[in-house]
């Protein structure tokens, strides 16, 4: 894998050094009668890697989807780089924003899903350059040059002209990471990005995520990879039943969790 650094505009945050990239305050979210998030508050600072763990159904993925407004919150407030995402103030109240403005806000947030979600009829390079060209109106030649540099950064420059069906799962997920970086986001969200991969492919994706963290990318990572959490995470959040049960320095929480529920969860998976 090439060791050339990401362009500064990719790894940098629009937030000032003392201002949060993400500020979530008492977020509530329900699906019908199912209360998924219960007063969840979380602040993420520039260059910080926050790892979220917890059992299935604890609200981890829903929280990530609320951060970039793929899910609408029912209560509380949520800002990215100081701006409400998906909402705007009107006559002193928060109202849902227009879809065009929401799409513009999402450019600050890159998201990598459990499933790769690549366009099967597009090559790797076309997948990476689609948003800069069609959303931002970027110059096609410059977008392709930048796209190739991103593919090289994730170790796939030689796969630029390959279609997703000809790539392994790990390669597809690395293309998905490059695609998320193509809009030069201030924040990257990873929703169990390795859970759909065969064991031998997990390492190649985690290596890219580790390098992103080393380059200073602000990240929120939902994962079951405790080795990654220990090595890369600045802070670890344990969620259960829609609440943050415990949080603290990643190595400290993993080595000596204080909450009995956290202790039981870690004993079951480690």
Tab-separated table of C-alpha atoms in Angstrom:
chain	number	residue	atom	x	y	z
A	1	UNK	CA	0.000	0.000	0.000
A	2	UNK	CA	1.347	3.443	-0.858
A	3	UNK	CA	2.409	5.622	2.044
A	4	UNK	CA	1.754	9.001	0.457
A	5	UNK	CA	-0.341	11.141	2.813
A	6	UNK	CA	-3.880	12.222	2.102
A	7	UNK	CA	-4.262	15.755	0.804
A	8	UNK	CA	-4.714	18.122	3.737
A	9	UNK	CA	-8.233	18.957	2.593
A	10	UNK	CA	-9.252	15.331	3.061
A	11	UNK	CA	-7.903	14.779	6.539
A	12	UNK	CA	-8.700	18.221	7.886
A	13	UNK	CA	-11.818	19.367	9.686
A	14	UNK	CA	-13.704	22.586	9.149
A	15	UNK	CA	-14.117	22.822	12.911
A	16	UNK	CA	-11.674	25.008	14.821
A	17	UNK	CA	-9.175	23.276	17.103
A	18	UNK	CA	-11.307	23.924	20.184
A	19	UNK	CA	-14.724	23.400	18.626
A	20	UNK	CA	-16.538	20.064	18.360
A	21	UNK	CA	-16.990	18.376	15.008
A	22	UNK	CA	-20.069	16.593	16.398
A	23	UNK	CA	-22.233	17.845	19.234
A	24	UNK	CA	-25.155	15.536	20.062
A	25	UNK	CA	-27.342	16.502	23.004
A	26	UNK	CA	-30.035	14.229	24.456
A	27	UNK	CA	-30.894	12.566	21.155
A	28	UNK	CA	-34.151	10.603	21.158
A	29	UNK	CA	-35.260	8.313	18.346
A	30	UNK	CA	-38.134	5.851	18.085
A	31	UNK	CA	-39.421	3.548	15.387
A	32	UNK	CA	-43.095	3.233	16.227
A	33	UNK	CA	-43.261	1.922	19.795
A	34	UNK	CA	-39.591	0.910	19.792
A	35	UNK	CA	-37.529	3.515	21.640
A	36	UNK	CA	-34.081	3.112	20.022
A	37	UNK	CA	-32.145	6.120	21.371
A	38	UNK	CA	-32.766	7.517	24.840
A	39	UNK	CA	-31.180	10.892	25.678
A	40	UNK	CA	-27.869	10.120	23.948
A	41	UNK	CA	-25.287	12.900	24.305
A	42	UNK	CA	-21.864	12.785	22.693
A	43	UNK	CA	-19.216	15.348	21.750
A	44	UNK	CA	-16.511	14.509	19.197
A	45	UNK	CA	-13.513	16.801	18.809
A	46	UNK	CA	-11.337	17.321	15.717
A	47	UNK	CA	-8.908	14.455	15.004
A	48	UNK	CA	-10.582	12.259	17.628
A	49	UNK	CA	-11.398	8.589	16.974
A	50	UNK	CA	-14.478	7.539	18.943
A	51	UNK	CA	-15.317	3.824	18.927
A	52	UNK	CA	-18.846	2.675	19.789
A	53	UNK	CA	-19.478	-0.894	20.916
A	54	UNK	CA	-22.477	-2.724	22.311
A	55	UNK	CA	-24.895	-5.583	21.666
A	56	UNK	CA	-27.117	-5.788	18.613
A	57	UNK	CA	-30.103	-3.484	18.935
A	58	UNK	CA	-28.380	-1.108	21.337
A	59	UNK	CA	-28.793	1.893	18.992
A	60	UNK	CA	-25.225	2.182	17.687
A	61	UNK	CA	-26.020	2.181	13.969
A	62	UNK	CA	-29.129	4.307	14.424
A	63	UNK	CA	-27.042	6.961	16.163
A	64	UNK	CA	-24.585	7.033	13.253
A	65	UNK	CA	-27.429	7.376	10.778
A	66	UNK	CA	-28.806	10.296	12.793
A	67	UNK	CA	-25.445	12.083	12.586
A	68	UNK	CA	-25.779	12.499	8.813
A	69	UNK	CA	-29.594	12.686	8.866
A	70	UNK	CA	-30.257	9.339	7.231
A	71	UNK	CA	-32.602	9.033	10.202
A	72	UNK	CA	-34.510	11.977	11.627
A	73	UNK	CA	-34.180	12.586	15.347
A	74	UNK	CA	-37.322	12.866	17.465
A	75	UNK	CA	-35.782	14.969	20.200
A	76	UNK	CA	-32.596	16.693	21.267
A	77	UNK	CA	-30.138	18.544	19.063
A	78	UNK	CA	-27.319	17.505	16.764
A	79	UNK	CA	-24.735	19.652	14.986
A	80	UNK	CA	-21.814	18.886	12.686
A	81	UNK	CA	-19.146	21.601	12.488
A	82	UNK	CA	-21.454	23.885	14.444
A	83	UNK	CA	-24.421	23.579	12.079
A	84	UNK	CA	-27.643	21.621	12.677
A	85	UNK	CA	-27.661	18.803	10.134
A	86	UNK	CA	-31.026	18.337	8.492
A	87	UNK	CA	-32.577	21.277	10.315
A	88	UNK	CA	-32.509	25.074	10.377
A	89	UNK	CA	-33.817	27.765	12.674
A	90	UNK	CA	-37.026	29.528	11.601
A	91	UNK	CA	-38.773	32.020	13.850
A	92	UNK	CA	-36.901	30.683	16.841
A	93	UNK	CA	-37.690	27.013	16.246
A	94	UNK	CA	-35.847	24.160	14.622
A	95	UNK	CA	-37.540	22.944	11.439
A	96	UNK	CA	-36.482	20.357	8.886
A	97	UNK	CA	-34.367	21.807	6.115
A	98	UNK	CA	-34.843	21.470	2.364
A	99	UNK	CA	-33.421	18.316	0.799
A	100	UNK	CA	-30.939	20.268	-1.329
A	101	UNK	CA	-29.455	21.926	1.771
A	102	UNK	CA	-29.385	18.601	3.626
A	103	UNK	CA	-27.472	17.041	0.726
A	104	UNK	CA	-24.976	19.911	0.893
A	105	UNK	CA	-24.534	19.390	4.630
A	106	UNK	CA	-23.873	15.688	4.138
A	107	UNK	CA	-20.779	16.525	2.069
A	108	UNK	CA	-18.987	17.124	5.369
A	109	UNK	CA	-19.768	13.582	6.509
A	110	UNK	CA	-18.418	10.462	4.796
A	111	UNK	CA	-20.060	7.160	5.705
A	112	UNK	CA	-18.944	3.596	5.110
A	113	UNK	CA	-21.617	0.946	5.600
A	114	UNK	CA	-21.551	-2.737	6.448
A	115	UNK	CA	-22.532	-3.481	2.853
A	116	UNK	CA	-20.404	-1.812	0.238
A	117	UNK	CA	-23.239	-0.229	-1.796
A	118	UNK	CA	-21.056	0.303	-4.865
A	119	UNK	CA	-22.709	0.904	-8.234
A	120	UNK	CA	-22.229	-2.452	-9.991
A	121	UNK	CA	-22.256	-0.931	-13.496
A	122	UNK	CA	-19.421	1.482	-12.677
A	123	UNK	CA	-15.701	0.826	-12.399
A	124	UNK	CA	-13.874	1.512	-9.145
A	125	UNK	CA	-12.719	4.880	-10.438
A	126	UNK	CA	-16.201	5.798	-11.671
A	127	UNK	CA	-17.641	4.920	-8.248
A	128	UNK	CA	-15.111	7.182	-6.544
A	129	UNK	CA	-15.530	10.129	-8.924
A	130	UNK	CA	-19.315	10.058	-9.368
A	131	UNK	CA	-20.129	12.389	-6.468
A	132	UNK	CA	-17.408	15.005	-7.117
A	133	UNK	CA	-18.396	15.200	-10.788
A	134	UNK	CA	-22.179	15.007	-10.529
A	135	UNK	CA	-22.760	16.580	-7.091
A	136	UNK	CA	-19.991	19.164	-6.874
A	137	UNK	CA	-19.601	19.791	-10.598
A	138	UNK	CA	-15.868	19.087	-10.397
A	139	UNK	CA	-13.710	19.109	-13.496
A	140	UNK	CA	-13.785	15.554	-14.841
A	141	UNK	CA	-10.041	15.315	-15.464
A	142	UNK	CA	-9.147	16.685	-12.033
A	143	UNK	CA	-11.737	14.436	-10.370
A	144	UNK	CA	-10.252	11.386	-12.067
A	145	UNK	CA	-6.738	12.345	-11.000
A	146	UNK	CA	-7.886	12.814	-7.417
A	147	UNK	CA	-9.890	9.573	-7.608
A	148	UNK	CA	-6.819	7.657	-8.746
A	149	UNK	CA	-4.824	9.144	-5.870
A	150	UNK	CA	-7.483	7.970	-3.420
A	151	UNK	CA	-7.526	4.480	-4.912
A	152	UNK	CA	-3.741	4.415	-4.621
A	153	UNK	CA	-4.054	5.504	-0.999
A	154	UNK	CA	-6.219	2.482	-0.208
A	155	UNK	CA	-3.929	0.186	-2.181
A	156	UNK	CA	-6.143	-0.252	-5.248
A	157	UNK	CA	-4.670	1.926	-7.971
A	158	UNK	CA	-4.334	-1.139	-10.182
A	159	UNK	CA	-8.073	-1.840	-9.790
A	160	UNK	CA	-9.247	1.541	-11.098
A	161	UNK	CA	-10.864	0.008	-14.184
A	162	UNK	CA	-12.285	-3.073	-12.432
A	163	UNK	CA	-15.989	-3.483	-11.737
A	164	UNK	CA	-17.227	-4.374	-8.228
A	165	UNK	CA	-18.160	-7.891	-9.347
A	166	UNK	CA	-14.482	-8.556	-10.066
A	167	UNK	CA	-13.290	-7.370	-6.640
A	168	UNK	CA	-13.072	-9.211	-3.339
A	169	UNK	CA	-15.176	-8.010	-0.427
A	170	UNK	CA	-12.188	-6.309	1.165
A	171	UNK	CA	-11.346	-4.549	-2.078
A	172	UNK	CA	-14.933	-3.382	-2.511
A	173	UNK	CA	-14.948	-1.945	0.993
A	174	UNK	CA	-11.688	-0.102	0.332
A	175	UNK	CA	-13.241	1.384	-2.812
A	176	UNK	CA	-16.197	2.429	-0.634
A	177	UNK	CA	-13.786	4.192	1.739
A	178	UNK	CA	-12.115	5.980	-1.178
A	179	UNK	CA	-15.555	7.012	-2.457
A	180	UNK	CA	-16.478	8.438	0.954
A	181	UNK	CA	-13.224	10.423	1.007
A	182	UNK	CA	-13.790	11.862	-2.454
A	183	UNK	CA	-15.941	14.718	-1.111
A	184	UNK	CA	-13.177	15.648	1.371
A	185	UNK	CA	-15.314	15.172	4.486
A	186	UNK	CA	-14.541	16.637	7.897
A	187	UNK	CA	-15.907	13.491	9.561
A	188	UNK	CA	-15.924	9.790	8.675
A	189	UNK	CA	-18.524	7.360	10.020
A	190	UNK	CA	-17.883	3.606	9.880
A	191	UNK	CA	-20.874	1.357	10.568
A	192	UNK	CA	-19.450	-2.125	11.214
A	193	UNK	CA	-17.408	-1.780	8.046
A	194	UNK	CA	-15.719	-5.187	8.453
A	195	UNK	CA	-18.598	-7.324	9.694
A	196	UNK	CA	-19.603	-8.559	6.218
A	197	UNK	CA	-16.046	-9.580	5.288
A	198	UNK	CA	-14.299	-12.925	5.411
A	199	UNK	CA	-11.732	-13.021	8.249
A	200	UNK	CA	-8.722	-12.808	5.935
A	201	UNK	CA	-10.082	-9.601	4.367
A	202	UNK	CA	-10.779	-7.738	7.604
A	203	UNK	CA	-7.169	-6.723	8.164
A	204	UNK	CA	-6.801	-4.914	4.844
A	205	UNK	CA	-9.785	-2.682	5.625
A	206	UNK	CA	-8.715	-2.058	9.229
A	207	UNK	CA	-5.259	-1.054	7.970
A	208	UNK	CA	-6.816	1.697	5.829
A	209	UNK	CA	-8.912	2.877	8.783
A	210	UNK	CA	-5.823	2.958	11.017
A	211	UNK	CA	-3.940	5.058	8.478
A	212	UNK	CA	-6.869	7.465	8.251
A	213	UNK	CA	-6.762	7.867	12.027
A	214	UNK	CA	-3.007	8.440	11.941
A	215	UNK	CA	-3.507	11.146	9.307
A	216	UNK	CA	-5.851	12.986	11.688
A	217	UNK	CA	-9.269	12.153	10.274
A	218	UNK	CA	-12.072	12.652	12.790
A	219	UNK	CA	-13.897	9.316	13.013
A	220	UNK	CA	-16.826	7.618	14.740
A	221	UNK	CA	-16.508	3.851	14.371
A	222	UNK	CA	-19.121	1.240	15.273
A	223	UNK	CA	-17.273	-2.065	15.426
A	224	UNK	CA	-16.817	-5.429	17.134
A	225	UNK	CA	-13.069	-5.358	16.426
A	226	UNK	CA	-11.718	-4.843	19.927
A	227	UNK	CA	-8.104	-4.931	18.763
A	228	UNK	CA	-8.798	-1.930	16.536
A	229	UNK	CA	-10.609	-0.173	19.379
A	230	UNK	CA	-7.673	-0.684	21.725
A	231	UNK	CA	-5.007	0.329	19.213
A	232	UNK	CA	-6.683	3.255	17.453
A	233	UNK	CA	-9.578	4.503	19.578
A	234	UNK	CA	-9.102	7.642	21.625
A	235	UNK	CA	-12.399	7.108	23.402
A	236	UNK	CA	-14.688	4.112	23.724
A	237	UNK	CA	-18.463	4.285	24.144
A	238	UNK	CA	-20.485	1.290	25.349
A	239	UNK	CA	-24.178	1.459	24.451
A	240	UNK	CA	-27.008	-0.729	25.646
A	241	UNK	CA	-30.779	-0.379	25.251
A	242	UNK	CA	-30.453	2.979	23.531
A	243	UNK	CA	-28.275	4.602	26.182
A	244	UNK	CA	-24.603	5.347	26.685
A	245	UNK	CA	-23.793	3.143	29.642
A	246	UNK	CA	-20.055	3.808	29.909
A	247	UNK	CA	-17.425	5.907	28.155
A	248	UNK	CA	-13.790	6.716	28.672
A	249	UNK	CA	-10.300	6.243	27.209
A	250	UNK	CA	-10.516	3.169	24.979
A	251	UNK	CA	-7.735	1.141	26.595
A	252	UNK	CA	-8.951	2.011	30.072
A	253	UNK	CA	-12.535	0.899	29.411
A	254	UNK	CA	-11.409	-2.294	27.671
A	255	UNK	CA	-8.967	-3.195	30.440
A	256	UNK	CA	-11.009	-2.170	33.474
A	257	UNK	CA	-14.663	-1.425	32.696
A	258	UNK	CA	-16.519	0.068	35.639
A	259	UNK	CA	-20.107	-0.756	34.678
A	260	UNK	CA	-21.333	-4.303	35.286
A	261	UNK	CA	-23.132	-4.390	31.932
A	262	UNK	CA	-19.947	-3.374	30.122
A	263	UNK	CA	-18.006	-6.003	32.045
A	264	UNK	CA	-20.450	-8.731	31.033
A	265	UNK	CA	-20.419	-7.708	27.377
A	266	UNK	CA	-16.625	-7.631	27.141
A	267	UNK	CA	-16.274	-10.961	28.942
A	268	UNK	CA	-18.618	-12.518	26.381
A	269	UNK	CA	-16.731	-11.273	23.313
A	270	UNK	CA	-13.088	-11.183	24.393
